[in-house]
PDB file of C-alpha atoms and ligand atoms in Angstrom:
ATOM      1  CA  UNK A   1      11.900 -74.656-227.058  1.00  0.00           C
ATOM      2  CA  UNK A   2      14.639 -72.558-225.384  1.00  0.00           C
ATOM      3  CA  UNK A   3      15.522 -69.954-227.096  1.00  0.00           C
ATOM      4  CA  UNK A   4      19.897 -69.652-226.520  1.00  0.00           C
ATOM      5  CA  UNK A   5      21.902 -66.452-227.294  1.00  0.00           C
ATOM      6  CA  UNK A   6      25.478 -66.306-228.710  1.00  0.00           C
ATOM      7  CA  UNK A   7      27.522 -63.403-226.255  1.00  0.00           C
ATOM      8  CA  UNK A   8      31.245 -62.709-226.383  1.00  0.00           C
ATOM      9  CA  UNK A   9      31.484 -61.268-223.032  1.00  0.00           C
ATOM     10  CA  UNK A  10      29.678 -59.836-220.004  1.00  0.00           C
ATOM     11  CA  UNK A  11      30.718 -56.547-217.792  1.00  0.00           C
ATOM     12  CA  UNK A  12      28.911 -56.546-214.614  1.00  0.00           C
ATOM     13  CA  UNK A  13      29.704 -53.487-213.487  1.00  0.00           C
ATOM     14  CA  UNK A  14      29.192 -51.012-216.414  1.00  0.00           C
ATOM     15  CA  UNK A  15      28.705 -46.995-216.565  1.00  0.00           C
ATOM     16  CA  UNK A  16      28.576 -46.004-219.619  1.00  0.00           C
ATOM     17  CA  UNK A  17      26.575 -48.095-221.621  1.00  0.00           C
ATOM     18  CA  UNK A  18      23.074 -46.558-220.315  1.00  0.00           C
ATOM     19  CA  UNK A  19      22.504 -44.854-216.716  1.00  0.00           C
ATOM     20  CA  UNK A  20      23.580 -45.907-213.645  1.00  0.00           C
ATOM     21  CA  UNK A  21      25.791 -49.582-212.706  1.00  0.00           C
ATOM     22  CA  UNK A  22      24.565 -51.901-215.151  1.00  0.00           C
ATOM     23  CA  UNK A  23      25.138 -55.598-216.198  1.00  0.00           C
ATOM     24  CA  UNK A  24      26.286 -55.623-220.042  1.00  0.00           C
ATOM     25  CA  UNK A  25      26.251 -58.558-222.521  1.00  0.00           C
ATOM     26  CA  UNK A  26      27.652 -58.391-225.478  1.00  0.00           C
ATOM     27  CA  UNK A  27      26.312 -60.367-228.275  1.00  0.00           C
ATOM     28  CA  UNK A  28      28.551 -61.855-230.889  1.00  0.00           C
ATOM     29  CA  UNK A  29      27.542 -61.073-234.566  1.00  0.00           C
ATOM     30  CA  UNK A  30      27.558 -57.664-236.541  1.00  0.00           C
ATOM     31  CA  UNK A  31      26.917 -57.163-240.338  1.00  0.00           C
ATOM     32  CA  UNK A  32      28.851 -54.218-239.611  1.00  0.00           C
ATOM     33  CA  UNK A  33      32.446 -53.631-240.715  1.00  0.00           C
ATOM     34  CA  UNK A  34      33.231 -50.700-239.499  1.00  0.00           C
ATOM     35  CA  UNK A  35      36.890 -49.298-240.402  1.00  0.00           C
ATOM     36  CA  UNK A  36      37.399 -48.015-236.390  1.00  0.00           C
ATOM     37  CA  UNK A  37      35.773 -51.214-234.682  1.00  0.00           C
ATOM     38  CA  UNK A  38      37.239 -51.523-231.520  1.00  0.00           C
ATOM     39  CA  UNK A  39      35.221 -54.714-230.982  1.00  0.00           C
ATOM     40  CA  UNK A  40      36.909 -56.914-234.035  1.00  0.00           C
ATOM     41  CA  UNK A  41      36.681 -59.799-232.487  1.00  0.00           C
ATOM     42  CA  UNK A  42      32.750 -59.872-231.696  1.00  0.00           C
ATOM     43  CA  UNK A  43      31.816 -59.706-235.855  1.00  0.00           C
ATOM     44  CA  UNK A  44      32.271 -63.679-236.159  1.00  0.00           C
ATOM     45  CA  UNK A  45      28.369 -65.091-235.682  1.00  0.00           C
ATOM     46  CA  UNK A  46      29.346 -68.913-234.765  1.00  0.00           C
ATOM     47  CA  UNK A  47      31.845 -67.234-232.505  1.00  0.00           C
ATOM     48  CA  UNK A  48      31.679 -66.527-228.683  1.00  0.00           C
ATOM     49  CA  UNK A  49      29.555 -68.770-226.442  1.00  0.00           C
ATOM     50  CA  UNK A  50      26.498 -70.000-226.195  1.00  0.00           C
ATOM     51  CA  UNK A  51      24.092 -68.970-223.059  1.00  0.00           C
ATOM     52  CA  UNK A  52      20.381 -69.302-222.402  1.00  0.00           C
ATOM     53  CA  UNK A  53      18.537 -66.821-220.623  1.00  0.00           C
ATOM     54  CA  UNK A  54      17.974 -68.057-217.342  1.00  0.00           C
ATOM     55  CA  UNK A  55      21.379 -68.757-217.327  1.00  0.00           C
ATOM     56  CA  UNK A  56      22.057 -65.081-217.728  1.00  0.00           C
ATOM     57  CA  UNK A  57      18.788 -63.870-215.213  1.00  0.00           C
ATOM     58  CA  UNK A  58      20.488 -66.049-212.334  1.00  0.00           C
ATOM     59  CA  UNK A  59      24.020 -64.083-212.961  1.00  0.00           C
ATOM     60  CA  UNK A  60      22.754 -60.523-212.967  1.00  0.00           C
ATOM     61  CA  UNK A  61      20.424 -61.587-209.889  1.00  0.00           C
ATOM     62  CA  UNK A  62      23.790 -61.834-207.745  1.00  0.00           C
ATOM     63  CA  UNK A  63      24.198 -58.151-208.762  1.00  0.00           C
ATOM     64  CA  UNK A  64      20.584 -56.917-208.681  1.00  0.00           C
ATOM     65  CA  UNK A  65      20.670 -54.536-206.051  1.00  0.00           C
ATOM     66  CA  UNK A  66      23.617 -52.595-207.332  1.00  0.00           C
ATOM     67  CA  UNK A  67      21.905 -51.952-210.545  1.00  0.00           C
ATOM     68  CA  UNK A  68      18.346 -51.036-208.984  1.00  0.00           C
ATOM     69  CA  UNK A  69      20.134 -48.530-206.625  1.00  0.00           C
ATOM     70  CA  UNK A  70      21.885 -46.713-208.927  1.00  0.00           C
ATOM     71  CA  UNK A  71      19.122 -46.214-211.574  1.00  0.00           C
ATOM     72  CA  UNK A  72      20.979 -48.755-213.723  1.00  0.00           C
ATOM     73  CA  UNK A  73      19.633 -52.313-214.969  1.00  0.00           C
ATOM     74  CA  UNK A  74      20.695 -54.500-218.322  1.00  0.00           C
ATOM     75  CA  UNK A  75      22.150 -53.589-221.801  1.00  0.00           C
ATOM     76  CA  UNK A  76      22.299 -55.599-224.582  1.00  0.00           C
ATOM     77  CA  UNK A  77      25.377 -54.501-226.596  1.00  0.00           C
ATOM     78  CA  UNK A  78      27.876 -55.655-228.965  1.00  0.00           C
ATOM     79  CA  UNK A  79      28.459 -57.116-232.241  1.00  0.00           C
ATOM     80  CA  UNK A  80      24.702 -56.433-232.377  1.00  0.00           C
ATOM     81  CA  UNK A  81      22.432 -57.574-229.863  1.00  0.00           C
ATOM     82  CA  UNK A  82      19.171 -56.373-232.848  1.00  0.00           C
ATOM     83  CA  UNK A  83      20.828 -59.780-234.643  1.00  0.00           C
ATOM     84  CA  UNK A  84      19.393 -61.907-232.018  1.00  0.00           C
ATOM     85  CA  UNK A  85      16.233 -60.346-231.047  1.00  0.00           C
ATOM     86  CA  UNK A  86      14.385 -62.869-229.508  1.00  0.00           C
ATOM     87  CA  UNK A  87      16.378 -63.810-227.358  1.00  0.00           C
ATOM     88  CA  UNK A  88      17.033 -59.961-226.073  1.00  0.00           C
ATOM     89  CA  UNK A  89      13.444 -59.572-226.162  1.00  0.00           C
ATOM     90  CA  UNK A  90      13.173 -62.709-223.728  1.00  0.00           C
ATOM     91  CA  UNK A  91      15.759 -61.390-221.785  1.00  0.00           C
ATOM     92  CA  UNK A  92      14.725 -57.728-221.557  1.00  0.00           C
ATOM     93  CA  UNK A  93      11.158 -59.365-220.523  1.00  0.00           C
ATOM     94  CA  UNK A  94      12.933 -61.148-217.759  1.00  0.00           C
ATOM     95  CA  UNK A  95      14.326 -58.078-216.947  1.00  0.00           C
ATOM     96  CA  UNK A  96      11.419 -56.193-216.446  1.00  0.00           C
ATOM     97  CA  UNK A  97       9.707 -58.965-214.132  1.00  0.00           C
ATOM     98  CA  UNK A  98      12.556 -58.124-211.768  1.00  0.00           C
ATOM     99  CA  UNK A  99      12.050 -54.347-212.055  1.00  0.00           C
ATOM    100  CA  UNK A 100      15.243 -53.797-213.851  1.00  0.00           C
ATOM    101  CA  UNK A 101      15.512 -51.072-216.567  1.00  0.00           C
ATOM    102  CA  UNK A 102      16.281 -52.526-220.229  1.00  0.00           C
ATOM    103  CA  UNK A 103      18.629 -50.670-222.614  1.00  0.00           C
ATOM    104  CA  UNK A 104      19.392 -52.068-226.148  1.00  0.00           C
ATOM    105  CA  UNK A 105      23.233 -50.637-227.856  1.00  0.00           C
ATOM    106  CA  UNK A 106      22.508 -51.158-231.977  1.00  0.00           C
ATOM    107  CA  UNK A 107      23.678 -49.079-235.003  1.00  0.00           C
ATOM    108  CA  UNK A 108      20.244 -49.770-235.949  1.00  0.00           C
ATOM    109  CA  UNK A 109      21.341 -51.818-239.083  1.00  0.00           C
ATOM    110  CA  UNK A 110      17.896 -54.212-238.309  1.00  0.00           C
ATOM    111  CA  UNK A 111      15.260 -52.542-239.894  1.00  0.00           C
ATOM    112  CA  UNK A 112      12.044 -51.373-237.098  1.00  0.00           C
ATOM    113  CA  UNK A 113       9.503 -54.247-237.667  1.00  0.00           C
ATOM    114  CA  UNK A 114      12.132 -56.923-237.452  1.00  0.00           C
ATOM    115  CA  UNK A 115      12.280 -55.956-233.458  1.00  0.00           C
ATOM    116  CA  UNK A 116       9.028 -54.897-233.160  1.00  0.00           C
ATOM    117  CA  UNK A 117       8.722 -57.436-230.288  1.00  0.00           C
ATOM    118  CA  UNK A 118      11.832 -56.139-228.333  1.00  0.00           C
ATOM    119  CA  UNK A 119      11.576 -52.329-228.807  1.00  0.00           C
ATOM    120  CA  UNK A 120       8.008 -53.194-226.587  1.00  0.00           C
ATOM    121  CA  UNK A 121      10.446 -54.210-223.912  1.00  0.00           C
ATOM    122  CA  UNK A 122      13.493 -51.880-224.115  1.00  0.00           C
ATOM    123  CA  UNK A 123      13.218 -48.750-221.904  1.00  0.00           C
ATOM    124  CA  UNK A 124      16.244 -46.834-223.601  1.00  0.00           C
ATOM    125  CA  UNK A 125      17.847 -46.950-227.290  1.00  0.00           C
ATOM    126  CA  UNK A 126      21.840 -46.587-227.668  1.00  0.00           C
ATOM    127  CA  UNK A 127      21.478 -45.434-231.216  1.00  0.00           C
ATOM    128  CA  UNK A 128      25.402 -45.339-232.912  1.00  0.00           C
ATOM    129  CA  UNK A 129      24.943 -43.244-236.158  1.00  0.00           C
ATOM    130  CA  UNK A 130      28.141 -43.383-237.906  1.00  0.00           C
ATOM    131  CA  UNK A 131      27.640 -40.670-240.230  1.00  0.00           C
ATOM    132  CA  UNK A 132      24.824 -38.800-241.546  1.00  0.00           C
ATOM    133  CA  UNK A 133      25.648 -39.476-245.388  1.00  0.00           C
ATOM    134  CA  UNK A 134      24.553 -42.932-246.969  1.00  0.00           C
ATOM    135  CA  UNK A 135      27.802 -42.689-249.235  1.00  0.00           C
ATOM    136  CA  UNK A 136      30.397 -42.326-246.550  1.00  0.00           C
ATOM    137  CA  UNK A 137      28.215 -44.610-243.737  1.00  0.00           C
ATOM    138  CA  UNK A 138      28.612 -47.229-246.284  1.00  0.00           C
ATOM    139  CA  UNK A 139      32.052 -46.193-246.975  1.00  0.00           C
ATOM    140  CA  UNK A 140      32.958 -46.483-243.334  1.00  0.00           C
ATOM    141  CA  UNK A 141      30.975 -49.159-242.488  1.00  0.00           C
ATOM    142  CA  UNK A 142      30.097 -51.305-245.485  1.00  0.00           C
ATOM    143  CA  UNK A 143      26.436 -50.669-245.201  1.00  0.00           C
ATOM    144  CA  UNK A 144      24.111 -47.745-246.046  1.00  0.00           C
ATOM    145  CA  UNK A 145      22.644 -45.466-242.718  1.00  0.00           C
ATOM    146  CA  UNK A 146      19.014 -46.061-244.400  1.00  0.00           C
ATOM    147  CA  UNK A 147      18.002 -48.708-241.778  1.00  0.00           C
ATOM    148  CA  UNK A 148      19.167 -46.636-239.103  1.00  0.00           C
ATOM    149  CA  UNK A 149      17.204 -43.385-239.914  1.00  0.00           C
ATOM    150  CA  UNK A 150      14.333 -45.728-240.543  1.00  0.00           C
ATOM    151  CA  UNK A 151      14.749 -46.356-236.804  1.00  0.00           C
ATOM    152  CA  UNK A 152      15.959 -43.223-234.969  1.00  0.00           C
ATOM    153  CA  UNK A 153      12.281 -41.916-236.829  1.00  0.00           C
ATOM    154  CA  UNK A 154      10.077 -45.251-235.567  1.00  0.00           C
ATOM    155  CA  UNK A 155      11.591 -44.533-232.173  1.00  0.00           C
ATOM    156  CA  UNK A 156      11.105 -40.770-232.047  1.00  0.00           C
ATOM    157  CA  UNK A 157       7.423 -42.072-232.706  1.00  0.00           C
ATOM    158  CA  UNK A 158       7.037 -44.544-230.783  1.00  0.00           C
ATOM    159  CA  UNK A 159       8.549 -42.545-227.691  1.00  0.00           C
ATOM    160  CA  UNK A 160      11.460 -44.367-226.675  1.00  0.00           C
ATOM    161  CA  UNK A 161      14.068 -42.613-224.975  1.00  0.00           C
ATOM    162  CA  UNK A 162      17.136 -42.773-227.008  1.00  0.00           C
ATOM    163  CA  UNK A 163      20.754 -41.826-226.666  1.00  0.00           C
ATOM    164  CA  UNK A 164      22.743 -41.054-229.917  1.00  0.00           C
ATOM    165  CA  UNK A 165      26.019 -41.539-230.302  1.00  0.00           C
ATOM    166  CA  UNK A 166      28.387 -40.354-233.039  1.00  0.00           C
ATOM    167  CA  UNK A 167      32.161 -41.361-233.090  1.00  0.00           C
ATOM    168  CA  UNK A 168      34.296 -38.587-234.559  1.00  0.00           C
ATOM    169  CA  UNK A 169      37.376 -39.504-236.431  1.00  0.00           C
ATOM    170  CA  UNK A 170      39.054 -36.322-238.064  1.00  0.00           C
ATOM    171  CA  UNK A 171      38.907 -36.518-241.680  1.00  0.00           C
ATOM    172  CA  UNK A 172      36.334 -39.022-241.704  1.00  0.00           C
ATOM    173  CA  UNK A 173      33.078 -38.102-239.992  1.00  0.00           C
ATOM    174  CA  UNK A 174      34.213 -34.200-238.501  1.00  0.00           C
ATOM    175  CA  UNK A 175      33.172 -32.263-241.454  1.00  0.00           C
ATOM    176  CA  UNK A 176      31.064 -29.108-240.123  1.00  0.00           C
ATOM    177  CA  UNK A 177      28.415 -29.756-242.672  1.00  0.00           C
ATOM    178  CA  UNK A 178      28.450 -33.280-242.405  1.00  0.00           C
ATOM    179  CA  UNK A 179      27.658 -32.609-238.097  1.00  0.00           C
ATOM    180  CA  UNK A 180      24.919 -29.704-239.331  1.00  0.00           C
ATOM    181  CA  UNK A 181      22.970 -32.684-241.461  1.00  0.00           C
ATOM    182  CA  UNK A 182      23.232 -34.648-238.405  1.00  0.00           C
ATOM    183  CA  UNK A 183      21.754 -31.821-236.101  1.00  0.00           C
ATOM    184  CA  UNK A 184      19.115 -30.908-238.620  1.00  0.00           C
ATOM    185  CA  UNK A 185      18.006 -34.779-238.587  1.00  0.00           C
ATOM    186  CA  UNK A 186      18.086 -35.240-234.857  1.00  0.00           C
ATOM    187  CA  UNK A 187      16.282 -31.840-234.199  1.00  0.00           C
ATOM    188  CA  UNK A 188      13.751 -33.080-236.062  1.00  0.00           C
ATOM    189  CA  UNK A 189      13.064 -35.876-233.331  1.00  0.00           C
ATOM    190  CA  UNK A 190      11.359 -35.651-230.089  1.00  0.00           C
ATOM    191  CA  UNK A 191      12.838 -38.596-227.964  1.00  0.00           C
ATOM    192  CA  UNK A 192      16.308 -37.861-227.244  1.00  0.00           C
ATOM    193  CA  UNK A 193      17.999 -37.896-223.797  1.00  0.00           C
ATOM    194  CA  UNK A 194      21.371 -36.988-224.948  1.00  0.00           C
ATOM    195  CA  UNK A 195      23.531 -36.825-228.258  1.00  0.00           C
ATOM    196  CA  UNK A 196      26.739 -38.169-227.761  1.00  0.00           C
ATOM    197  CA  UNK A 197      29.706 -37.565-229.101  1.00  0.00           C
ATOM    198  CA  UNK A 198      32.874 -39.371-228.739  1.00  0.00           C
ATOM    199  CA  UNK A 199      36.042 -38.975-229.468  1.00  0.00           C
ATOM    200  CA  UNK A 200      37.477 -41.519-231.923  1.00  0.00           C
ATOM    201  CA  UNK A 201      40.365 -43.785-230.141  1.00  0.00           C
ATOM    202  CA  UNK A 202      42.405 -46.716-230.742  1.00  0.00           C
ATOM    203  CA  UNK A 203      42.153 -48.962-228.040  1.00  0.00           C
ATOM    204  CA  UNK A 204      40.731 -51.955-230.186  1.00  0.00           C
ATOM    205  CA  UNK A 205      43.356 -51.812-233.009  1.00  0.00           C
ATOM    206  CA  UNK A 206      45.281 -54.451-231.074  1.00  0.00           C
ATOM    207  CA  UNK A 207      41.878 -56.696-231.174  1.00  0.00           C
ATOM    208  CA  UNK A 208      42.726 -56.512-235.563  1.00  0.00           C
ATOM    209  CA  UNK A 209      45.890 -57.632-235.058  1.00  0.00           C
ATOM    210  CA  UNK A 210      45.717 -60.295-232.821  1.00  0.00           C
ATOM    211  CA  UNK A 211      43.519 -62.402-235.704  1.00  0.00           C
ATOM    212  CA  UNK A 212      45.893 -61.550-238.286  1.00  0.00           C
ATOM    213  CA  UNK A 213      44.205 -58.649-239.918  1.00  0.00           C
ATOM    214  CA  UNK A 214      45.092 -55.524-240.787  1.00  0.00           C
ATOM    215  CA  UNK A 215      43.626 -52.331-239.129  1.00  0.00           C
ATOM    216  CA  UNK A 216      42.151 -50.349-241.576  1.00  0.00           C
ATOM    217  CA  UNK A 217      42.306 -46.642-239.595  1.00  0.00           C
ATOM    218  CA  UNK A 218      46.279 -47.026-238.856  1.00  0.00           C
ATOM    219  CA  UNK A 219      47.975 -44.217-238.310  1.00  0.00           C
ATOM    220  CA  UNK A 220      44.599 -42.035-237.785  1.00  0.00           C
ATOM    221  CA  UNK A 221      44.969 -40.012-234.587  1.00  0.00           C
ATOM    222  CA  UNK A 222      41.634 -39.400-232.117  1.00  0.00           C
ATOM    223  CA  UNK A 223      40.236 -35.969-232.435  1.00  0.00           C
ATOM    224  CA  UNK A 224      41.981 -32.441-230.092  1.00  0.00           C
ATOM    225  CA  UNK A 225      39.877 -32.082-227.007  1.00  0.00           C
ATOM    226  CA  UNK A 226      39.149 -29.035-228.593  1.00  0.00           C
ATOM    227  CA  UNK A 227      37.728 -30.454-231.611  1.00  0.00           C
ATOM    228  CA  UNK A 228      35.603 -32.547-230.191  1.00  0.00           C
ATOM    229  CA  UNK A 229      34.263 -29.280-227.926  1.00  0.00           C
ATOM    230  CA  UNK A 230      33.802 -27.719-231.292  1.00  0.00           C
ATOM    231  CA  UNK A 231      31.616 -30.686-232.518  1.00  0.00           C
ATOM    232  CA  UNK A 232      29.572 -30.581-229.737  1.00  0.00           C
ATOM    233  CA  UNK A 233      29.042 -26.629-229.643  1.00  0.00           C
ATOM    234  CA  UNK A 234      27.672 -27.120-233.191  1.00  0.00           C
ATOM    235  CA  UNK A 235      25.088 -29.643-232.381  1.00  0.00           C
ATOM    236  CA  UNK A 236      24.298 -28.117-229.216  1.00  0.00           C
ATOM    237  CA  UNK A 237      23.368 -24.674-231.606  1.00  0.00           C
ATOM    238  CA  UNK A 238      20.376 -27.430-232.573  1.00  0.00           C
ATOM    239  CA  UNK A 239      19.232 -27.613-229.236  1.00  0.00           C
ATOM    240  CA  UNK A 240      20.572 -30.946-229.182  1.00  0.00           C
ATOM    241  CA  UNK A 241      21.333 -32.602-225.751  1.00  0.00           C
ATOM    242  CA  UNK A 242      24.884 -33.024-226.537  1.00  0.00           C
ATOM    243  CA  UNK A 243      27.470 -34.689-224.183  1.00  0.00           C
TER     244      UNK A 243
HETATM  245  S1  SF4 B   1      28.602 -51.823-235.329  1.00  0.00           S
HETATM  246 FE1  SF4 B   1      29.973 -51.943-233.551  1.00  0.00          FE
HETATM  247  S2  SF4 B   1      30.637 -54.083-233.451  1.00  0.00           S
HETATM  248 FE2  SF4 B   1      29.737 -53.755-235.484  1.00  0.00          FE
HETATM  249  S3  SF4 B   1      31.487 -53.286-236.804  1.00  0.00           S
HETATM  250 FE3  SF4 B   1      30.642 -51.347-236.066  1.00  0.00          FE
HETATM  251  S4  SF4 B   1      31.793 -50.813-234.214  1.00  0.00           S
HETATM  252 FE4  SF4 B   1      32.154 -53.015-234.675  1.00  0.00          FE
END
């Protein structure tokens, strides 16, 4: 039996979900509800549009040798992709036939064994960890961070390369000791490329409106230039690969 995937969207040309060009898809479907979401209207799971996977191999094949000669390849993103993990992992293995590098954008919320199968196939973790304290990650996001530790720990021992990123919102996830628990916890793992941190912003606030909703965050403002410096000087004092 096919196995079909449920995407909102596809970028073809991408740069900064992963390294290099790469083709993105992202999957419809979060358990998520994070108060900043700038991707509202992916959290729907019977949403979006249904695709199989060679539908999506023949696409990114018209756009192969852009993401081969830029070090780039395929991310799954989202929603979240981990929701649907066969059908990444059948995808990702597709991907790696053609020599493509695989990169998989969660906020870990699907526990390790769950995608057992796909972590075997995903060269590079995007791993979004929206705060460091269960209380306020469940505050902000409506779910605890346990899951999410869980995996940023499987991953550090399993020895795939991950990325972490960490949106900072002043007031919300900017307190100093807050970011030291983070570094502490991410010092303690061996597999990271680069910590990211990035500047809260309110590009998808319009996304909230559009269906009727209200935007939890208005009014917040994104961080000073300077604050977010200051964020990234204090990981960085964990020997941290921040960025
Ligand atoms: S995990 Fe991503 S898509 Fe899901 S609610 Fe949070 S920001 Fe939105």
């Amino acid at each position: 039996m096919t196995v079909t995937g449920r995407i909102h969207s596809i970028e073809t040309f991408g740069t900064v979900d992963g390294p290099g060009i790469r083709y993105v898809v992202f999957f419809q479907g979060c358990p998520l509800k994070c108060q900043y979401c700038h991707n509202r209207d992916t959290w729907d799971p019977r949403g979006g549009r249904e695709v199989t996977v060679d539908e999506l191999v023949n696409d990114i094949r018209q756009y192969e040798g852009f993401y081969r000669s830029s070090g780039g390849g395929v991310t799954a993103s989202g929603g979240e992709p981990a929701l649907q993990a066969a059908f990444v992992e059948e995808l990702f293995r597709r991907c790696h036939r053609e020599d493509l590098h695989t990169a998989l954008d969660t906020s870990g919320c699907v526990g390790p064994q769950r995608i057992a199968g796909l972590l075997e196939v995903t060269d590079l973790v995007l791993l979004d960890i929206k705060h460091i304290d269960p209380a306020k990650h469940r505050e902000l996001t409506g779910v605890s961070n346990e899951k999410t530790l869980a995996l940023a720990r499987r991953l550090s021992e399993m020895g795939i390369s991950v990325w972490v990123r960490h949106v900072l919102i002043p007031g919300l996830t900017d307190d100093p000791r807050d970011l030291a628990r983070l570094g502490e916890f991410l010092a303690g793992l061996n597999n990271l490329q680069k910590v990211e941190i990035l500047p809260y912003h309110t590009l998808g606030a319009y996304k909230w409106e559009q269906l009727g909703l209200k935007y939890p965050l208005k009014g917040a403002e994104p961080p000073s230039p300077e604050a977010v410096a200051q964020a990234r000087e204090l990981l960085a004092g964990f020997d941290l690969p921040t960025a």
